JSON list of C-alpha atoms in Angstrom, two decimals:
[
{"chain": "A", "resi": 1, "resn": "UNK", "atom": "CA", "xyz": [-1.30, 23.28, 9.35]},
{"chain": "A", "resi": 2, "resn": "UNK", "atom": "CA", "xyz": [-0.87, 20.43, 11.82]},
{"chain": "A", "resi": 3, "resn": "UNK", "atom": "CA", "xyz": [-0.74, 17.47, 9.44]},
{"chain": "A", "resi": 4, "resn": "UNK", "atom": "CA", "xyz": [0.54, 15.18, 12.19]},
{"chain": "A", "resi": 5, "resn": "UNK", "atom": "CA", "xyz": [-2.53, 15.81, 14.35]},
{"chain": "A", "resi": 6, "resn": "UNK", "atom": "CA", "xyz": [-4.80, 15.18, 11.38]},
{"chain": "A", "resi": 7, "resn": "UNK", "atom": "CA", "xyz": [-2.89, 12.03, 10.50]},
{"chain": "A", "resi": 8, "resn": "UNK", "atom": "CA", "xyz": [-3.37, 10.58, 13.97]},
{"chain": "A", "resi": 9, "resn": "UNK", "atom": "CA", "xyz": [-7.14, 11.18, 13.89]},
{"chain": "A", "resi": 10, "resn": "UNK", "atom": "CA", "xyz": [-8.03, 9.25, 10.74]},
{"chain": "A", "resi": 11, "resn": "UNK", "atom": "CA", "xyz": [-9.14, 5.69, 10.13]},
{"chain": "A", "resi": 12, "resn": "UNK", "atom": "CA", "xyz": [-7.67, 2.78, 8.19]},
{"chain": "A", "resi": 13, "resn": "UNK", "atom": "CA", "xyz": [-9.05, 1.08, 5.09]},
{"chain": "A", "resi": 14, "resn": "UNK", "atom": "CA", "xyz": [-10.81, -1.66, 7.04]},
{"chain": "A", "resi": 15, "resn": "UNK", "atom": "CA", "xyz": [-12.73, 0.91, 9.10]},
{"chain": "A", "resi": 16, "resn": "UNK", "atom": "CA", "xyz": [-13.49, 2.88, 5.90]},
{"chain": "A", "resi": 17, "resn": "UNK", "atom": "CA", "xyz": [-15.01, -0.29, 4.42]},
{"chain": "A", "resi": 18, "resn": "UNK", "atom": "CA", "xyz": [-16.88, -1.06, 7.64]},
{"chain": "A", "resi": 19, "resn": "UNK", "atom": "CA", "xyz": [-18.50, 2.38, 7.62]},
{"chain": "A", "resi": 20, "resn": "UNK", "atom": "CA", "xyz": [-19.54, 2.09, 3.96]},
{"chain": "A", "resi": 21, "resn": "UNK", "atom": "CA", "xyz": [-23.01, 1.03, 2.89]},
{"chain": "A", "resi": 22, "resn": "UNK", "atom": "CA", "xyz": [-23.21, -2.44, 1.34]},
{"chain": "A", "resi": 23, "resn": "UNK", "atom": "CA", "xyz": [-23.31, -1.24, -2.28]},
{"chain": "A", "resi": 24, "resn": "UNK", "atom": "CA", "xyz": [-20.29, 1.06, -1.85]},
{"chain": "A", "resi": 25, "resn": "UNK", "atom": "CA", "xyz": [-18.32, -1.55, 0.10]},
{"chain": "A", "resi": 26, "resn": "UNK", "atom": "CA", "xyz": [-18.89, -4.12, -2.64]},
{"chain": "A", "resi": 27, "resn": "UNK", "atom": "CA", "xyz": [-17.81, -1.65, -5.34]},
{"chain": "A", "resi": 28, "resn": "UNK", "atom": "CA", "xyz": [-14.66, -0.62, -3.40]},
{"chain": "A", "resi": 29, "resn": "UNK", "atom": "CA", "xyz": [-13.73, -4.28, -2.92]},
{"chain": "A", "resi": 30, "resn": "UNK", "atom": "CA", "xyz": [-14.31, -4.99, -6.65]},
{"chain": "A", "resi": 31, "resn": "UNK", "atom": "CA", "xyz": [-12.05, -2.11, -7.67]},
{"chain": "A", "resi": 32, "resn": "UNK", "atom": "CA", "xyz": [-9.39, -3.16, -5.15]},
{"chain": "A", "resi": 33, "resn": "UNK", "atom": "CA", "xyz": [-9.43, -6.76, -6.40]},
{"chain": "A", "resi": 34, "resn": "UNK", "atom": "CA", "xyz": [-9.16, -5.66, -10.03]},
{"chain": "A", "resi": 35, "resn": "UNK", "atom": "CA", "xyz": [-5.97, -3.61, -9.53]},
{"chain": "A", "resi": 36, "resn": "UNK", "atom": "CA", "xyz": [-2.92, -5.18, -11.16]},
{"chain": "A", "resi": 37, "resn": "UNK", "atom": "CA", "xyz": [-0.12, -2.67, -11.62]},
{"chain": "A", "resi": 38, "resn": "UNK", "atom": "CA", "xyz": [1.99, -2.70, -14.76]},
{"chain": "A", "resi": 39, "resn": "UNK", "atom": "CA", "xyz": [5.56, -3.93, -14.37]},
{"chain": "A", "resi": 40, "resn": "UNK", "atom": "CA", "xyz": [6.88, -0.35, -14.58]},
{"chain": "A", "resi": 41, "resn": "UNK", "atom": "CA", "xyz": [4.51, 0.95, -11.89]},
{"chain": "A", "resi": 42, "resn": "UNK", "atom": "CA", "xyz": [5.23, -2.07, -9.66]},
{"chain": "A", "resi": 43, "resn": "UNK", "atom": "CA", "xyz": [8.99, -1.43, -9.90]},
{"chain": "A", "resi": 44, "resn": "UNK", "atom": "CA", "xyz": [8.53, 2.23, -9.02]},
{"chain": "A", "resi": 45, "resn": "UNK", "atom": "CA", "xyz": [6.43, 1.28, -5.98]},
{"chain": "A", "resi": 46, "resn": "UNK", "atom": "CA", "xyz": [9.08, -1.25, -4.93]},
{"chain": "A", "resi": 47, "resn": "UNK", "atom": "CA", "xyz": [11.76, 1.43, -5.19]},
{"chain": "A", "resi": 48, "resn": "UNK", "atom": "CA", "xyz": [10.17, 3.84, -2.71]},
{"chain": "A", "resi": 49, "resn": "UNK", "atom": "CA", "xyz": [12.90, 3.99, -0.08]},
{"chain": "A", "resi": 50, "resn": "UNK", "atom": "CA", "xyz": [11.52, 6.33, 2.56]},
{"chain": "A", "resi": 51, "resn": "UNK", "atom": "CA", "xyz": [8.49, 6.66, 4.77]},
{"chain": "A", "resi": 52, "resn": "UNK", "atom": "CA", "xyz": [5.56, 8.37, 3.05]},
{"chain": "A", "resi": 53, "resn": "UNK", "atom": "CA", "xyz": [2.41, 9.44, 4.82]},
{"chain": "A", "resi": 54, "resn": "UNK", "atom": "CA", "xyz": [-0.82, 10.26, 3.04]},
{"chain": "A", "resi": 55, "resn": "UNK", "atom": "CA", "xyz": [-3.83, 12.15, 4.35]},
{"chain": "A", "resi": 56, "resn": "UNK", "atom": "CA", "xyz": [-6.83, 10.89, 2.40]},
{"chain": "A", "resi": 57, "resn": "UNK", "atom": "CA", "xyz": [-10.02, 12.93, 2.53]},
{"chain": "A", "resi": 58, "resn": "UNK", "atom": "CA", "xyz": [-12.70, 10.60, 1.21]},
{"chain": "A", "resi": 59, "resn": "UNK", "atom": "CA", "xyz": [-16.24, 9.36, 1.60]},
{"chain": "A", "resi": 60, "resn": "UNK", "atom": "CA", "xyz": [-17.22, 5.77, 0.81]},
{"chain": "A", "resi": 61, "resn": "UNK", "atom": "CA", "xyz": [-20.30, 6.83, -1.20]},
{"chain": "A", "resi": 62, "resn": "UNK", "atom": "CA", "xyz": [-18.27, 8.97, -3.64]},
{"chain": "A", "resi": 63, "resn": "UNK", "atom": "CA", "xyz": [-17.62, 7.29, -7.04]},
{"chain": "A", "resi": 64, "resn": "UNK", "atom": "CA", "xyz": [-14.27, 9.07, -7.43]},
{"chain": "A", "resi": 65, "resn": "UNK", "atom": "CA", "xyz": [-13.17, 7.92, -3.97]},
{"chain": "A", "resi": 66, "resn": "UNK", "atom": "CA", "xyz": [-14.27, 4.38, -4.81]},
{"chain": "A", "resi": 67, "resn": "UNK", "atom": "CA", "xyz": [-11.94, 4.51, -7.83]},
{"chain": "A", "resi": 68, "resn": "UNK", "atom": "CA", "xyz": [-8.88, 6.14, -6.25]},
{"chain": "A", "resi": 69, "resn": "UNK", "atom": "CA", "xyz": [-8.66, 5.06, -2.60]},
{"chain": "A", "resi": 70, "resn": "UNK", "atom": "CA", "xyz": [-8.10, 1.35, -3.44]},
{"chain": "A", "resi": 71, "resn": "UNK", "atom": "CA", "xyz": [-5.12, 2.33, -5.63]},
{"chain": "A", "resi": 72, "resn": "UNK", "atom": "CA", "xyz": [-3.37, 3.97, -2.69]},
{"chain": "A", "resi": 73, "resn": "UNK", "atom": "CA", "xyz": [-4.21, 1.05, -0.41]},
{"chain": "A", "resi": 74, "resn": "UNK", "atom": "CA", "xyz": [-2.80, -1.46, -2.92]},
{"chain": "A", "resi": 75, "resn": "UNK", "atom": "CA", "xyz": [0.36, 0.68, -3.25]},
{"chain": "A", "resi": 76, "resn": "UNK", "atom": "CA", "xyz": [0.70, 0.92, 0.55]},
{"chain": "A", "resi": 77, "resn": "UNK", "atom": "CA", "xyz": [0.40, -2.83, 0.99]},
{"chain": "A", "resi": 78, "resn": "UNK", "atom": "CA", "xyz": [2.93, -3.48, -1.75]},
{"chain": "A", "resi": 79, "resn": "UNK", "atom": "CA", "xyz": [5.50, -0.91, -0.61]},
{"chain": "A", "resi": 80, "resn": "UNK", "atom": "CA", "xyz": [5.44, -1.34, 3.15]},
{"chain": "A", "resi": 81, "resn": "UNK", "atom": "CA", "xyz": [6.61, 2.28, 3.54]},
{"chain": "A", "resi": 82, "resn": "UNK", "atom": "CA", "xyz": [3.42, 4.17, 2.70]},
{"chain": "A", "resi": 83, "resn": "UNK", "atom": "CA", "xyz": [1.23, 4.95, 5.70]},
{"chain": "A", "resi": 84, "resn": "UNK", "atom": "CA", "xyz": [-2.14, 6.56, 5.23]},
{"chain": "A", "resi": 85, "resn": "UNK", "atom": "CA", "xyz": [-5.13, 7.73, 7.17]},
{"chain": "A", "resi": 86, "resn": "UNK", "atom": "CA", "xyz": [-8.62, 8.40, 5.88]},
{"chain": "A", "resi": 87, "resn": "UNK", "atom": "CA", "xyz": [-10.62, 11.39, 7.04]},
{"chain": "A", "resi": 88, "resn": "UNK", "atom": "CA", "xyz": [-14.12, 12.54, 6.10]},
{"chain": "A", "resi": 89, "resn": "UNK", "atom": "CA", "xyz": [-14.77, 15.67, 4.07]},
{"chain": "A", "resi": 90, "resn": "UNK", "atom": "CA", "xyz": [-17.24, 16.86, 6.68]},
{"chain": "A", "resi": 91, "resn": "UNK", "atom": "CA", "xyz": [-15.48, 18.81, 9.38]},
{"chain": "A", "resi": 92, "resn": "UNK", "atom": "CA", "xyz": [-12.37, 19.35, 7.26]},
{"chain": "A", "resi": 93, "resn": "UNK", "atom": "CA", "xyz": [-13.71, 21.80, 4.69]},
{"chain": "A", "resi": 94, "resn": "UNK", "atom": "CA", "xyz": [-11.43, 24.58, 5.94]},
{"chain": "A", "resi": 95, "resn": "UNK", "atom": "CA", "xyz": [-8.34, 22.47, 5.24]},
{"chain": "A", "resi": 96, "resn": "UNK", "atom": "CA", "xyz": [-9.70, 21.34, 1.89]},
{"chain": "A", "resi": 97, "resn": "UNK", "atom": "CA", "xyz": [-10.17, 24.97, 0.82]},
{"chain": "A", "resi": 98, "resn": "UNK", "atom": "CA", "xyz": [-6.43, 24.92, 0.06]},
{"chain": "A", "resi": 99, "resn": "UNK", "atom": "CA", "xyz": [-6.90, 22.07, -2.44]},
{"chain": "A", "resi": 100, "resn": "UNK", "atom": "CA", "xyz": [-9.84, 23.18, -4.58]},
{"chain": "A", "resi": 101, "resn": "UNK", "atom": "CA", "xyz": [-10.28, 22.02, -8.15]},
{"chain": "A", "resi": 102, "resn": "UNK", "atom": "CA", "xyz": [-12.36, 24.06, -10.57]},
{"chain": "A", "resi": 103, "resn": "UNK", "atom": "CA", "xyz": [-13.21, 26.43, -7.72]},
{"chain": "A", "resi": 104, "resn": "UNK", "atom": "CA", "xyz": [-14.73, 23.77, -5.46]},
{"chain": "A", "resi": 105, "resn": "UNK", "atom": "CA", "xyz": [-13.64, 21.53, -2.62]},
{"chain": "A", "resi": 106, "resn": "UNK", "atom": "CA", "xyz": [-13.48, 18.02, -4.06]},
{"chain": "A", "resi": 107, "resn": "UNK", "atom": "CA", "xyz": [-12.95, 14.49, -2.85]},
{"chain": "A", "resi": 108, "resn": "UNK", "atom": "CA", "xyz": [-10.96, 12.44, -2.87]},
{"chain": "A", "resi": 109, "resn": "UNK", "atom": "CA", "xyz": [-8.13, 14.72, -1.85]},
{"chain": "A", "resi": 110, "resn": "UNK", "atom": "CA", "xyz": [-4.80, 13.04, -1.13]},
{"chain": "A", "resi": 111, "resn": "UNK", "atom": "CA", "xyz": [-2.11, 15.07, 0.63]},
{"chain": "A", "resi": 112, "resn": "UNK", "atom": "CA", "xyz": [1.28, 13.36, 0.42]},
{"chain": "A", "resi": 113, "resn": "UNK", "atom": "CA", "xyz": [3.68, 13.98, 3.31]},
{"chain": "A", "resi": 114, "resn": "UNK", "atom": "CA", "xyz": [7.25, 13.01, 4.10]},
{"chain": "A", "resi": 115, "resn": "UNK", "atom": "CA", "xyz": [8.26, 11.25, 7.32]},
{"chain": "A", "resi": 116, "resn": "UNK", "atom": "CA", "xyz": [8.23, 14.61, 9.14]},
{"chain": "A", "resi": 117, "resn": "UNK", "atom": "CA", "xyz": [4.70, 15.47, 7.97]},
{"chain": "A", "resi": 118, "resn": "UNK", "atom": "CA", "xyz": [5.88, 18.06, 5.43]},
{"chain": "A", "resi": 119, "resn": "UNK", "atom": "CA", "xyz": [3.77, 18.28, 2.32]},
{"chain": "A", "resi": 120, "resn": "UNK", "atom": "CA", "xyz": [5.17, 16.76, -0.86]},
{"chain": "A", "resi": 121, "resn": "UNK", "atom": "CA", "xyz": [2.16, 17.39, -3.08]},
{"chain": "A", "resi": 122, "resn": "UNK", "atom": "CA", "xyz": [-1.48, 16.53, -3.61]},
{"chain": "A", "resi": 123, "resn": "UNK", "atom": "CA", "xyz": [-3.95, 14.77, -5.87]},
{"chain": "A", "resi": 124, "resn": "UNK", "atom": "CA", "xyz": [-7.50, 16.08, -6.08]},
{"chain": "A", "resi": 125, "resn": "UNK", "atom": "CA", "xyz": [-10.54, 14.20, -7.37]},
{"chain": "A", "resi": 126, "resn": "UNK", "atom": "CA", "xyz": [-9.48, 12.85, -10.79]},
{"chain": "A", "resi": 127, "resn": "UNK", "atom": "CA", "xyz": [-6.27, 12.21, -12.75]},
{"chain": "A", "resi": 128, "resn": "UNK", "atom": "CA", "xyz": [-4.67, 15.02, -14.75]},
{"chain": "A", "resi": 129, "resn": "UNK", "atom": "CA", "xyz": [-5.43, 13.14, -17.99]},
{"chain": "A", "resi": 130, "resn": "UNK", "atom": "CA", "xyz": [-9.16, 13.47, -17.31]},
{"chain": "A", "resi": 131, "resn": "UNK", "atom": "CA", "xyz": [-8.78, 17.10, -16.22]},
{"chain": "A", "resi": 132, "resn": "UNK", "atom": "CA", "xyz": [-7.06, 17.82, -19.55]},
{"chain": "A", "resi": 133, "resn": "UNK", "atom": "CA", "xyz": [-9.96, 16.30, -21.49]},
{"chain": "A", "resi": 134, "resn": "UNK", "atom": "CA", "xyz": [-12.40, 18.37, -19.42]},
{"chain": "A", "resi": 135, "resn": "UNK", "atom": "CA", "xyz": [-10.45, 21.58, -19.99]},
{"chain": "A", "resi": 136, "resn": "UNK", "atom": "CA", "xyz": [-10.44, 20.97, -23.77]},
{"chain": "A", "resi": 137, "resn": "UNK", "atom": "CA", "xyz": [-14.25, 21.04, -23.65]},
{"chain": "A", "resi": 138, "resn": "UNK", "atom": "CA", "xyz": [-14.61, 17.61, -25.24]},
{"chain": "A", "resi": 139, "resn": "UNK", "atom": "CA", "xyz": [-17.77, 16.61, -23.37]},
{"chain": "A", "resi": 140, "resn": "UNK", "atom": "CA", "xyz": [-18.25, 13.15, -24.94]},
{"chain": "A", "resi": 141, "resn": "UNK", "atom": "CA", "xyz": [-14.59, 12.21, -24.38]},
{"chain": "A", "resi": 142, "resn": "UNK", "atom": "CA", "xyz": [-14.80, 13.51, -20.83]},
{"chain": "A", "resi": 143, "resn": "UNK", "atom": "CA", "xyz": [-17.90, 11.41, -20.06]},
{"chain": "A", "resi": 144, "resn": "UNK", "atom": "CA", "xyz": [-16.25, 8.25, -21.41]},
{"chain": "A", "resi": 145, "resn": "UNK", "atom": "CA", "xyz": [-12.98, 8.91, -19.55]},
{"chain": "A", "resi": 146, "resn": "UNK", "atom": "CA", "xyz": [-14.81, 9.65, -16.30]},
{"chain": "A", "resi": 147, "resn": "UNK", "atom": "CA", "xyz": [-16.90, 6.48, -16.62]},
{"chain": "A", "resi": 148, "resn": "UNK", "atom": "CA", "xyz": [-13.76, 4.40, -17.28]},
{"chain": "A", "resi": 149, "resn": "UNK", "atom": "CA", "xyz": [-12.05, 6.03, -14.29]},
{"chain": "A", "resi": 150, "resn": "UNK", "atom": "CA", "xyz": [-14.96, 5.22, -12.02]},
{"chain": "A", "resi": 151, "resn": "UNK", "atom": "CA", "xyz": [-14.89, 1.62, -13.28]},
{"chain": "A", "resi": 152, "resn": "UNK", "atom": "CA", "xyz": [-11.29, 1.16, -12.14]},
{"chain": "A", "resi": 153, "resn": "UNK", "atom": "CA", "xyz": [-9.63, 1.38, -15.55]},
{"chain": "A", "resi": 154, "resn": "UNK", "atom": "CA", "xyz": [-7.20, 4.16, -14.56]},
{"chain": "A", "resi": 155, "resn": "UNK", "atom": "CA", "xyz": [-5.36, 2.43, -11.72]},
{"chain": "A", "resi": 156, "resn": "UNK", "atom": "CA", "xyz": [-1.92, 2.75, -13.34]},
{"chain": "A", "resi": 157, "resn": "UNK", "atom": "CA", "xyz": [-2.63, 6.39, -14.23]},
{"chain": "A", "resi": 158, "resn": "UNK", "atom": "CA", "xyz": [-3.60, 7.17, -10.64]},
{"chain": "A", "resi": 159, "resn": "UNK", "atom": "CA", "xyz": [-0.61, 5.24, -9.27]},
{"chain": "A", "resi": 160, "resn": "UNK", "atom": "CA", "xyz": [1.70, 7.09, -11.66]},
{"chain": "A", "resi": 161, "resn": "UNK", "atom": "CA", "xyz": [0.42, 10.46, -10.43]},
{"chain": "A", "resi": 162, "resn": "UNK", "atom": "CA", "xyz": [0.87, 9.35, -6.82]},
{"chain": "A", "resi": 163, "resn": "UNK", "atom": "CA", "xyz": [4.40, 8.13, -7.61]},
{"chain": "A", "resi": 164, "resn": "UNK", "atom": "CA", "xyz": [5.29, 11.38, -9.38]},
{"chain": "A", "resi": 165, "resn": "UNK", "atom": "CA", "xyz": [4.40, 13.23, -6.17]},
{"chain": "A", "resi": 166, "resn": "UNK", "atom": "CA", "xyz": [6.34, 10.79, -3.99]},
{"chain": "A", "resi": 167, "resn": "UNK", "atom": "CA", "xyz": [9.38, 10.93, -6.29]},
{"chain": "A", "resi": 168, "resn": "UNK", "atom": "CA", "xyz": [9.25, 14.73, -6.61]},
{"chain": "A", "resi": 169, "resn": "UNK", "atom": "CA", "xyz": [8.62, 14.72, -10.36]}
]
């Protein structure tokens, strides 16, 4: 897969916001503004010592993208060594087939790459903590967790999963 070609064809966060409808843009900006990393997460972000590239497959109307994309953007701005590009789901379904969750292509899908565009790992749709609740069949707990996630209350959890990929954990 030519990750470098894909990386060069995406858009930045400002363009992502520009393309969003007013309601989605406002929600994305609210989530972004509400992100305040814990001291531990902030230190881990500050300690990233190599170039990281991230392919982000996302749509501005998607509630899960609204929750997760701002976390990566906040990490990128803090670190100075994380580059990203945002691509739409449409037209990239074939690539996303390799990153299905629960048998379906999902967004957001984040593909983490090293400086040479080699894959380090991926994050698909929701944090592992929510996937675990879902897999246990605890419907009420899953609904609450998903709602909290979509309201921006899982920023440190998302950042930790991103950092675990970056750090090779």
